[in-house]
Amino acid sequence: MSDTPSLRIAVVGAGPGGYAAAFLAADLGMSVTLIDPEVNPGGVCLYRGCIPSKALLHVAKLIAESDQAKDWGIEFAAPKIDLNRLRSFKENVVKKLTGGLGVLSKQRKVSFVQGRAAFQNSTTLNVTKADGSQEALSFDRIIIATGSRPAVIPTLKLDTPRMMDSTGALDLPDTPGSLLVVGGGYIGLELGSVYAALGTRVTVVEMLPGLLPGADRDLVLPLHKRLEKMFESILLNTTVAAVKEDGNGIRASLKGQDGSTQEKIFARVLVSVGRKPNSEIPGLENTQVKVGPKGFIQVNKQLQTDDASIYAIGDVVGEPMLAHKASHEGRVAVEAIAGHKVAFEPNAIPAVVFTDPEVAWCGLTETQAQNDNREVKVAKFPWAASGRAITLDRPEGMTKLILDLQTERVLGVGIVGVGAGELIAEGVLAIEMAALAKDIALTIHPHPTLSETVMESAEVFYGTSTHIYRPKRG
Ligand SMILES: Cc1cc2nc3c(=O)[nH]c(=O)nc-3n(C[C@H](O)[C@H](O)[C@H](O)COP(=O)(O)OP(=O)(O)OC[C@H]3O[C@@H](n4cnc5c(N)ncnc54)[C@H](O)[C@@H]3O)c2cc1C
């Protein structure tokens, strides 16, 4: 395909948003420069986010499963953990994928510049390269894809390696005796699960009344129950008021909702309280780009900023800060630049928490429907009635559909259980295709699989689920 050969495009930042945009632009025949401080494309997601965390979570799941095997008559010895080899497994995964992106970049003739970009004006970037040299480069269009970084709480700032953010925790410096995880969002729970599996006593502190704010409570409950067994403690409605170094650890003051304070010492602390957009790009003030009150760059549905020649995508433009949202935005921005009639207006962006069990949802949540007083019908299929879940000895899962009462259209899907992250794609497709509950109920799903739970939850809506007996009324 080659329909816009004359355009010169720069993409600043080579995360999943930036490299997806750069690659599509090259595929459309544009002349593309991709700028990032790392040696290869990948960004946060590949170097210090999605990918290394999932490699470690895979190992955590294996440890948990080999322990559960006792119940099936198979006993393994306690795992011997070689942290150096585990670290190199994770690093090799990252190297393989980022190296692959480097090759794909070259194959597409994308000019990859290792360095940092600053704006001279709306079409010229000053690039400081890895070797310290500087170059001013001009383009027809620039796409900002600078991503985000861990949020910092000033009272929790201590200059010691014992205090970690997600990047530090993924480095896996050791398996500390105890770890305080500040924040019960997905990053804290995923990394907490890794450390707990490796033998660390993990305490999670969350200031809100529940883990994973944003997810429906019935989806979080089975995860909460399992984490309660895995972690030393989960403290809700609690904040970390202060931290200080104390001998061989960090003394943390934990403040409850009732004002009570308890002090505990932890070998390490992981602060995972959200992420901040990287919108403080030097020289951005020389352009017309506007930044909103929360630090996100403002864009329209074509991802164009207030400066006609500058587009922005990914974490730097807003929630949800997820890799797949970033790459889809990147592709829309490039198509818009190419003059195609496009807009970024998805009906559903899936969210997956890669804990054990996994939690995944897309579209309208039951909580949102309640908050908006929207009339919906929720159909739930408990995995205790799923043949596949029973063969896996993991019956605690649940699949639910949120349906429009009048049209029976699928508005949202929520799943908790092993493999929920893989299953949710069917829900996203159903929502995007405007499927009705009937469409899902009539679609033959393979047996025995967990995907049948999606079909059976649609059958639950009609009161005709094969594996759930519903007594007749009256
Ligand atoms: C521990 C962890 C786990 C995660 N797990 C998941 C997951 O499972 N699934 C998921 O969807 N998301 C996950 N995320 C979130 C995901 O990583 C982000 O949503 C995604 O990386 C955003 O992509 P992006 O392209 O917007 O930017 P980023 O990936 O943040 O990349 C931006 C790049 O721009 C570079 N940059 C910044 N400023 C400049 C400049 N001036 N010049 C040149 N380059 C610059 C940065 O160095 C970086 O390389 C996770 C994040 C973390 C931290």
Coordinates of C-alpha atoms and ligand atoms in Angstrom, one line a residue:
M1 CA 0.0 0.0 0.0
S2 CA 1.5 3.4 -0.9
D3 CA -1.0 6.3 -1.0
T4 CA 0.8 9.1 0.9
P5 CA 4.5 8.8 -0.2
S6 CA 5.4 12.4 0.2
L7 CA 4.6 13.0 3.9
R8 CA 7.5 13.1 6.4
I9 CA 6.3 11.9 9.8
A10 CA 8.1 11.9 13.1
V11 CA 6.9 9.8 16.0
V12 CA 8.2 10.8 19.4
G13 CA 8.3 7.8 21.7
A14 CA 8.4 4.2 20.6
G15 CA 6.0 2.4 23.0
P16 CA 3.1 0.4 21.7
G17 CA 1.4 3.6 20.5
G18 CA 4.5 5.1 18.8
Y19 CA 5.8 2.0 17.1
A20 CA 2.3 0.9 15.8
A21 CA 1.9 4.4 14.4
A22 CA 5.3 4.5 12.8
F23 CA 4.9 1.0 11.3
L24 CA 1.5 1.8 9.8
A25 CA 2.8 5.2 8.5
A26 CA 5.7 3.3 6.7
D27 CA 3.2 0.7 5.4
L28 CA 1.2 3.6 3.9
G29 CA 4.3 4.9 2.2
M30 CA 5.2 7.8 4.4
S31 CA 8.8 8.7 5.3
V32 CA 9.0 7.9 9.0
T33 CA 11.4 8.8 11.8
L34 CA 10.8 7.1 15.2
I35 CA 12.6 8.7 18.2
D36 CA 13.1 7.0 21.6
P37 CA 15.8 6.8 24.3
E38 CA 16.0 3.0 24.2
V39 CA 18.1 1.0 21.8
N40 CA 15.0 -0.5 20.2
P41 CA 11.3 0.3 20.0
G42 CA 9.1 -1.1 22.9
G43 CA 8.5 1.7 25.4
V44 CA 7.2 1.1 28.9
C45 CA 5.1 -1.8 27.8
L46 CA 7.9 -4.0 26.6
Y47 CA 10.8 -2.7 28.7
R48 CA 9.2 -2.2 32.1
G49 CA 5.5 -2.8 31.9
C50 CA 3.2 -5.4 30.3
I51 CA 5.8 -7.8 29.0
P52 CA 8.3 -8.3 31.9
S53 CA 5.4 -8.4 34.4
K54 CA 3.6 -11.1 32.4
A55 CA 6.8 -13.2 32.1
L56 CA 7.1 -13.1 35.9
L57 CA 3.4 -13.7 36.4
H58 CA 3.6 -16.8 34.3
V59 CA 6.3 -18.2 36.6
A60 CA 4.2 -17.2 39.7
K61 CA 1.2 -19.1 38.3
L62 CA 3.4 -22.2 37.7
I63 CA 4.5 -22.1 41.3
A64 CA 0.9 -21.7 42.6
E65 CA -0.3 -24.5 40.3
S66 CA 2.5 -26.9 41.3
D67 CA 1.5 -26.3 44.9
Q68 CA -2.2 -27.0 44.2
A69 CA -1.2 -30.2 42.5
K70 CA -1.0 -31.8 46.0
D71 CA -4.8 -31.8 45.8
W72 CA -4.6 -34.0 42.7
G73 CA -2.2 -36.5 44.1
I74 CA 0.9 -35.1 42.7
E75 CA 3.4 -33.6 45.1
F76 CA 6.4 -31.5 43.9
A77 CA 9.3 -30.5 46.2
A78 CA 9.2 -26.8 47.3
P79 CA 10.6 -24.7 44.4
K80 CA 14.3 -23.7 44.4
I81 CA 14.4 -20.2 43.0
D82 CA 17.4 -19.1 41.2
L83 CA 16.8 -15.4 41.0
N84 CA 19.6 -14.7 38.5
R85 CA 18.1 -17.2 36.0
L86 CA 14.6 -16.0 36.6
R87 CA 15.8 -12.4 35.9
S88 CA 17.6 -13.5 32.7
F89 CA 14.5 -15.3 31.5
K90 CA 12.5 -12.1 31.9
E91 CA 15.3 -10.0 30.3
N92 CA 15.6 -12.4 27.4
V93 CA 11.8 -12.2 26.7
V94 CA 12.2 -8.4 26.6
K95 CA 15.3 -8.6 24.4
K96 CA 13.6 -11.0 22.0
L97 CA 10.6 -8.8 21.5
T98 CA 12.3 -5.4 21.4
G99 CA 15.0 -6.8 19.1
G100 CA 12.2 -8.1 16.9
L101 CA 10.7 -4.6 16.8
G102 CA 14.1 -3.2 15.8
V103 CA 14.2 -5.7 12.9
L104 CA 10.6 -4.8 11.8
S105 CA 11.6 -1.2 12.0
K106 CA 14.5 -1.7 9.6
Q107 CA 12.5 -3.9 7.3
R108 CA 10.0 -1.1 6.9
K109 CA 12.8 1.5 6.4
V110 CA 11.7 3.5 9.5
S111 CA 14.6 5.7 10.5
F112 CA 14.9 4.8 14.2
V113 CA 16.8 7.5 16.2
Q114 CA 17.9 6.6 19.7
G115 CA 17.6 9.9 21.6
R116 CA 15.2 12.4 23.1
A117 CA 13.2 15.0 21.2
A118 CA 12.3 18.6 22.1
F119 CA 10.1 20.9 20.1
Q120 CA 11.7 23.9 18.3
N121 CA 8.4 24.7 16.8
S122 CA 5.3 22.9 15.4
T123 CA 7.3 21.1 12.7
T124 CA 10.9 21.0 13.9
L125 CA 12.3 18.7 16.6
N126 CA 15.7 19.1 18.3
V127 CA 16.9 15.6 18.9
T128 CA 19.6 14.8 21.5
K129 CA 21.0 11.5 20.4
A130 CA 22.3 8.7 22.7
D131 CA 25.9 9.7 21.7
G132 CA 25.3 13.3 23.0
S133 CA 25.1 14.8 19.5
Q134 CA 22.2 17.1 18.6
E135 CA 20.3 17.5 15.4
A136 CA 17.3 19.6 14.3
L137 CA 14.9 17.6 12.1
S138 CA 11.8 19.0 10.2
F139 CA 8.7 17.1 9.4
D140 CA 5.2 17.6 7.9
R141 CA 3.5 16.0 10.9
I142 CA 4.6 14.9 14.4
I143 CA 2.9 12.3 16.5
I144 CA 3.6 12.6 20.3
A145 CA 3.6 9.2 21.9
T146 CA 5.7 9.9 25.0
G147 CA 3.6 7.7 27.4
S148 CA 3.6 7.9 31.1
R149 CA 5.7 7.3 34.3
P150 CA 4.8 6.1 37.8
A151 CA 3.1 8.7 40.0
V152 CA 5.0 9.8 43.0
I153 CA 3.5 10.7 46.4
P154 CA 5.9 13.3 48.0
T155 CA 5.4 11.9 51.5
L156 CA 6.5 8.5 50.3
K157 CA 9.7 9.7 48.7
L158 CA 12.8 8.3 50.3
D159 CA 16.2 8.0 48.7
T160 CA 16.8 4.3 49.3
P161 CA 16.6 1.2 47.0
R162 CA 14.2 -0.2 49.5
M163 CA 11.5 2.1 48.1
M164 CA 10.6 0.9 44.6
D165 CA 8.2 1.9 41.8
S166 CA 7.0 -0.7 39.3
T167 CA 10.3 -0.4 37.3
G168 CA 12.4 -1.1 40.4
A169 CA 10.1 -4.0 41.4
L170 CA 10.4 -5.6 37.9
D171 CA 14.2 -5.5 38.2
L172 CA 13.7 -8.2 40.9
P173 CA 16.7 -7.1 43.0
D174 CA 16.0 -9.9 45.6
T175 CA 13.1 -11.7 47.3
P176 CA 12.7 -9.5 50.3
G177 CA 11.3 -11.0 53.5
S178 CA 8.4 -8.6 53.5
L179 CA 7.0 -6.1 51.0
L180 CA 4.5 -3.3 51.4
V181 CA 2.5 -2.6 48.3
V182 CA 1.0 0.9 48.3
G183 CA -2.0 0.8 46.1
G184 CA -4.5 -2.0 45.3
G185 CA -4.7 -1.3 41.5
Y186 CA -3.7 -3.8 38.9
I187 CA 0.0 -3.0 38.9
G188 CA 0.3 -3.4 42.7
L189 CA -1.7 -6.7 42.7
E190 CA 0.2 -8.2 39.7
L191 CA 3.7 -7.4 41.1
G192 CA 2.5 -8.3 44.7
S193 CA 1.5 -11.7 43.3
V194 CA 4.9 -12.2 41.8
Y195 CA 6.7 -11.4 45.0
A196 CA 4.3 -13.5 47.1
A197 CA 4.8 -16.5 44.8
L198 CA 8.6 -16.1 45.2
G199 CA 8.2 -16.3 49.0
T200 CA 7.9 -12.7 50.2
R201 CA 5.3 -11.8 52.8
V202 CA 3.2 -9.2 51.0
T203 CA 0.9 -6.5 52.6
V204 CA -1.3 -4.5 50.3
V205 CA -2.6 -1.1 51.4
E206 CA -5.5 0.5 49.5
M207 CA -7.1 3.8 50.6
L208 CA -10.5 2.9 49.0
P209 CA -12.9 0.3 50.4
G210 CA -12.0 -2.3 47.7
L211 CA -9.2 -3.6 45.5
L212 CA -9.2 -2.7 41.7
P213 CA -11.4 0.4 41.8
G214 CA -13.2 0.5 38.5
A215 CA -14.0 -3.2 38.3
D216 CA -17.4 -4.6 39.4
R217 CA -17.3 -5.9 43.0
D218 CA -18.6 -9.4 42.1
L219 CA -15.6 -9.8 39.7
V220 CA -13.1 -8.7 42.3
L221 CA -14.5 -10.9 45.1
P222 CA -13.0 -14.3 43.9
L223 CA -9.6 -12.6 43.4
H224 CA -9.8 -10.9 46.8
K225 CA -10.5 -14.3 48.5
R226 CA -7.5 -15.9 46.8
L227 CA -5.2 -13.0 47.4
E228 CA -6.1 -13.1 51.1
K229 CA -4.6 -16.6 51.2
M230 CA -1.6 -15.6 49.2
F231 CA -0.8 -12.3 50.8
E232 CA 0.0 -11.7 54.5
S233 CA -2.7 -9.0 54.6
I234 CA -4.9 -6.7 52.6
L235 CA -5.7 -3.4 54.3
L236 CA -8.5 -1.5 52.8
N237 CA -9.6 2.1 53.8
T238 CA -6.0 2.6 54.8
T239 CA -3.4 5.0 53.7
V240 CA 0.3 5.1 54.2
A241 CA 0.9 8.3 56.1
A242 CA 4.6 8.3 56.3
V243 CA 7.7 6.1 55.7
K244 CA 11.2 6.3 57.2
E245 CA 14.3 4.2 57.1
D246 CA 14.7 2.1 60.2
G247 CA 17.7 -0.3 60.5
N248 CA 17.1 -3.1 58.1
G249 CA 13.8 -1.9 56.7
I250 CA 11.3 0.8 56.1
R251 CA 9.0 1.8 59.0
A252 CA 5.6 2.7 57.5
S253 CA 2.7 4.4 59.4
L254 CA -0.5 2.9 58.2
K255 CA -3.6 5.1 58.9
G256 CA -7.0 3.5 59.1
Q257 CA -10.3 5.2 58.2
D258 CA -11.1 5.7 61.9
G259 CA -7.9 7.6 62.4
S260 CA -6.0 4.8 64.1
T261 CA -2.4 4.4 63.2
Q262 CA -0.2 1.3 63.2
E263 CA 3.5 1.2 62.4
K264 CA 5.1 -1.8 60.7
I265 CA 8.5 -2.5 59.3
F266 CA 8.9 -3.9 55.7
A267 CA 12.1 -4.9 53.9
R268 CA 10.9 -3.2 50.8
V269 CA 8.0 -0.9 49.7
L270 CA 6.5 -0.8 46.2
V271 CA 4.6 2.4 45.5
S272 CA 2.0 1.7 42.8
V273 CA -0.5 4.5 43.0
G274 CA -1.1 5.3 39.3
R275 CA 0.7 6.9 36.4
K276 CA 1.4 10.4 35.2
P277 CA 1.4 11.4 31.5
N278 CA 4.8 12.5 30.1
S279 CA 3.4 15.8 28.7
E280 CA 6.2 18.0 29.9
I281 CA 8.1 17.7 26.7
P282 CA 10.7 20.5 26.3
G283 CA 9.7 23.2 23.9
L284 CA 6.1 22.1 23.7
E285 CA 5.3 25.7 24.6
N286 CA 6.6 26.7 21.2
T287 CA 3.6 24.9 19.6
Q288 CA -0.2 25.3 19.9
V289 CA -0.6 22.0 21.8
K290 CA -2.8 22.3 24.9
V291 CA -2.4 20.2 28.0
G292 CA -5.5 19.6 30.2
P293 CA -5.6 20.0 34.0
K294 CA -4.6 16.4 34.7
G295 CA -1.6 16.7 32.4
F296 CA -3.0 14.9 29.4
I297 CA -2.5 16.4 26.0
Q298 CA -5.8 17.4 24.5
V299 CA -6.8 15.8 21.2
N300 CA -9.9 15.4 19.1
K301 CA -11.3 12.1 17.8
Q302 CA -8.6 12.0 15.0
L303 CA -6.0 12.3 17.8
Q304 CA -5.1 15.8 16.4
T305 CA -4.0 18.4 19.0
D306 CA -4.8 22.1 18.9
D307 CA -1.8 22.4 16.7
A308 CA -2.8 21.2 13.2
S309 CA 0.5 19.5 12.4
I310 CA 0.8 17.7 15.8
Y311 CA -1.1 14.5 16.8
A312 CA -0.8 12.7 20.2
I313 CA -1.7 9.2 21.2
G314 CA -1.4 6.7 24.0
D315 CA -1.0 7.2 27.8
V316 CA -0.1 10.9 27.2
V317 CA -3.6 11.7 26.0
G318 CA -5.7 10.0 28.6
E319 CA -7.3 6.9 30.3
P320 CA -7.4 4.1 30.0
M321 CA -3.6 4.0 30.0
L322 CA -3.3 0.6 28.3
A323 CA -1.1 -0.6 25.5
H324 CA -3.9 -1.7 23.1
K325 CA -5.6 1.6 23.5
A326 CA -2.3 3.3 22.6
S327 CA -1.7 1.2 19.5
H328 CA -5.2 1.7 18.2
E329 CA -5.0 5.4 18.7
G330 CA -1.6 5.4 16.9
R331 CA -3.2 3.7 13.8
V332 CA -6.1 6.1 13.8
A333 CA -3.8 9.1 14.0
V334 CA -1.8 7.8 11.0
E335 CA -4.9 7.1 9.0
A336 CA -6.2 10.6 9.8
I337 CA -2.9 12.1 8.6
A338 CA -3.2 10.0 5.4
G339 CA -6.6 11.7 4.8
H340 CA -8.7 8.6 5.6
K341 CA -12.1 9.2 7.2
V342 CA -11.5 7.8 10.6
A343 CA -12.2 8.5 14.3
F344 CA -11.2 6.8 17.5
E345 CA -14.5 6.0 19.0
P346 CA -14.5 2.4 20.4
N347 CA -17.5 1.0 22.1
A348 CA -15.4 -1.2 24.2
I349 CA -11.7 -1.1 25.4
P350 CA -10.9 -4.3 27.3
A351 CA -9.2 -4.1 30.7
V352 CA -7.3 -7.2 32.0
V353 CA -5.8 -7.8 35.4
F354 CA -3.3 -10.6 35.0
T355 CA -3.6 -11.9 38.6
D356 CA -4.6 -15.5 39.5
P357 CA -7.6 -15.6 38.9
E358 CA -7.6 -13.0 36.1
V359 CA -10.2 -10.3 36.0
A360 CA -11.3 -8.8 32.7
W361 CA -14.1 -6.6 31.6
C362 CA -15.1 -4.4 28.6
G363 CA -17.9 -2.0 27.7
L364 CA -20.4 -0.9 30.3
T365 CA -19.8 -2.2 33.8
E366 CA -22.7 -3.1 36.2
T367 CA -21.5 -0.4 38.6
Q368 CA -21.5 2.2 35.8
A369 CA -25.1 1.2 34.8
Q370 CA -26.2 1.5 38.5
N371 CA -24.5 4.9 38.9
D372 CA -26.2 6.2 35.7
N373 CA -29.6 4.7 36.6
R374 CA -29.5 2.8 33.4
E375 CA -32.0 0.0 33.0
V376 CA -30.0 -3.1 32.2
K377 CA -30.3 -6.9 32.8
V378 CA -27.3 -8.7 34.1
A379 CA -26.9 -12.4 33.3
K380 CA -24.3 -14.3 35.3
F381 CA -23.0 -17.8 34.7
P382 CA -21.0 -19.2 37.7
W383 CA -18.0 -21.3 36.6
A384 CA -19.0 -23.9 39.2
A385 CA -21.4 -25.1 36.4
S386 CA -18.6 -25.1 33.8
G387 CA -17.2 -28.5 32.9
R388 CA -13.9 -27.0 31.9
A389 CA -13.5 -25.0 35.1
I390 CA -14.1 -28.1 37.1
T391 CA -11.5 -30.1 35.1
L392 CA -9.0 -27.3 36.0
D393 CA -10.1 -27.3 39.6
R394 CA -10.8 -23.6 39.4
P395 CA -14.6 -23.3 39.9
E396 CA -14.5 -19.8 41.5
G397 CA -14.9 -17.9 38.2
M398 CA -17.9 -16.1 36.8
T399 CA -18.9 -14.7 33.5
K400 CA -21.5 -12.0 33.2
L401 CA -23.2 -10.0 30.4
I402 CA -24.7 -6.6 30.9
L403 CA -27.6 -6.3 28.4
D404 CA -29.9 -3.6 27.2
L405 CA -33.3 -4.4 28.7
Q406 CA -35.3 -3.5 25.6
T407 CA -33.0 -4.5 22.7
E408 CA -31.2 -7.4 24.4
R409 CA -28.0 -5.9 23.0
V410 CA -24.7 -6.7 24.7
L411 CA -23.4 -3.5 26.4
G412 CA -20.7 -5.0 28.7
V413 CA -19.0 -8.2 29.6
G414 CA -17.2 -9.1 32.8
I415 CA -15.2 -12.2 33.6
V416 CA -13.2 -13.4 36.6
G417 CA -11.4 -16.7 36.4
V418 CA -8.3 -18.4 34.9
G419 CA -7.8 -17.2 31.3
A420 CA -10.3 -14.4 31.6
G421 CA -7.9 -12.1 29.7
E422 CA -8.1 -14.4 26.7
L423 CA -11.9 -14.8 26.9
I424 CA -12.7 -11.1 27.1
A425 CA -11.9 -10.6 23.4
E426 CA -15.2 -12.4 22.5
G427 CA -17.0 -9.8 24.6
V428 CA -15.3 -6.9 22.8
L429 CA -16.2 -8.3 19.4
A430 CA -19.8 -8.9 20.6
I431 CA -20.1 -5.2 21.7
E432 CA -18.4 -3.8 18.6
M433 CA -20.6 -6.0 16.3
A434 CA -23.7 -4.9 18.2
A435 CA -24.5 -8.5 19.0
L436 CA -27.6 -9.4 20.9
A437 CA -27.7 -12.0 23.7
K438 CA -29.4 -14.3 21.2
D439 CA -26.4 -14.1 18.8
I440 CA -24.1 -15.3 21.6
A441 CA -26.5 -18.0 22.7
L442 CA -26.9 -19.3 19.2
T443 CA -23.2 -19.3 18.5
I444 CA -21.8 -22.9 18.9
H445 CA -18.9 -22.7 21.3
P446 CA -16.4 -25.6 21.6
H447 CA -16.7 -28.1 24.5
P448 CA -15.2 -28.3 27.0
T449 CA -13.9 -24.8 27.1
L450 CA -14.2 -21.8 29.3
S451 CA -15.5 -19.9 26.3
E452 CA -18.8 -21.8 26.8
T453 CA -19.4 -19.7 29.9
V454 CA -19.9 -16.7 27.6
M455 CA -22.6 -18.6 25.6
E456 CA -24.2 -20.0 28.8
S457 CA -24.4 -16.5 30.4
A458 CA -26.5 -15.5 27.3
E459 CA -28.6 -18.6 27.9
V460 CA -29.0 -17.5 31.5
F461 CA -30.5 -14.3 30.2
Y462 CA -33.3 -16.3 28.6
G463 CA -33.6 -18.6 31.6
T464 CA -32.5 -21.6 29.5
S465 CA -28.9 -22.3 30.5
T466 CA -28.3 -26.0 30.0
H467 CA -26.1 -26.4 33.1
I468 CA -28.2 -24.3 35.5
Y469 CA -31.5 -25.5 36.8
R470 CA -34.0 -22.7 37.3
P471 CA -37.2 -23.8 39.1
K472 CA -40.4 -22.7 37.2
R473 CA -42.3 -19.9 38.9
G474 CA -45.8 -20.4 40.3
Ligands
LIG1 C1 4.2 -2.7 35.5 C2 3.3 -2.4 34.3 C3 2.5 -3.3 33.8 C4 1.6 -3.0 32.7 N1 0.9 -4.0 32.2 C5 0.0 -3.7 31.2 C6 -0.7 -4.8 30.6 O1 -0.7 -5.9 31.0 N2 -1.5 -4.4 29.5 C7 -1.6 -3.2 29.1 O2 -2.4 -2.9 28.1 N3 -0.9 -2.2 29.6 C8 -0.1 -2.4 30.7 N4 0.7 -1.4 31.2 C9 0.5 -0.1 30.7 C10 1.3 0.1 29.4 O3 2.6 -0.2 29.6 C11 1.0 1.5 28.8 O4 -0.3 1.8 28.7 C12 1.7 1.6 27.4 O5 3.0 1.3 27.5 C13 1.5 3.0 26.8 O6 2.0 3.1 25.6 P1 2.5 4.5 25.0 O7 2.9 4.1 23.5 O8 1.5 5.5 25.2 O9 3.8 4.9 25.8 P2 5.0 4.2 26.5 O10 5.0 2.7 26.4 O11 5.0 4.8 27.9 O12 6.2 4.7 25.7 C14 6.6 6.0 25.6 C15 8.0 6.1 25.2 O13 8.3 7.4 24.9 C16 9.6 7.7 25.3 N5 9.8 9.2 25.5 C17 9.3 10.0 26.5 N6 9.6 11.3 26.2 C18 10.4 11.3 25.1 C19 11.0 12.3 24.3 N7 11.0 13.6 24.7 N8 11.7 11.9 23.2 C20 11.7 10.6 22.8 N9 11.1 9.7 23.5 C21 10.5 10.0 24.6 C22 9.7 7.0 26.6 O14 11.0 6.8 27.1 C23 9.0 5.7 26.2 O15 10.0 4.8 25.7 C24 1.5 -1.7 32.2 C25 2.3 -0.7 32.8 C26 3.2 -1.0 33.8 C27 4.1 0.0 34.4

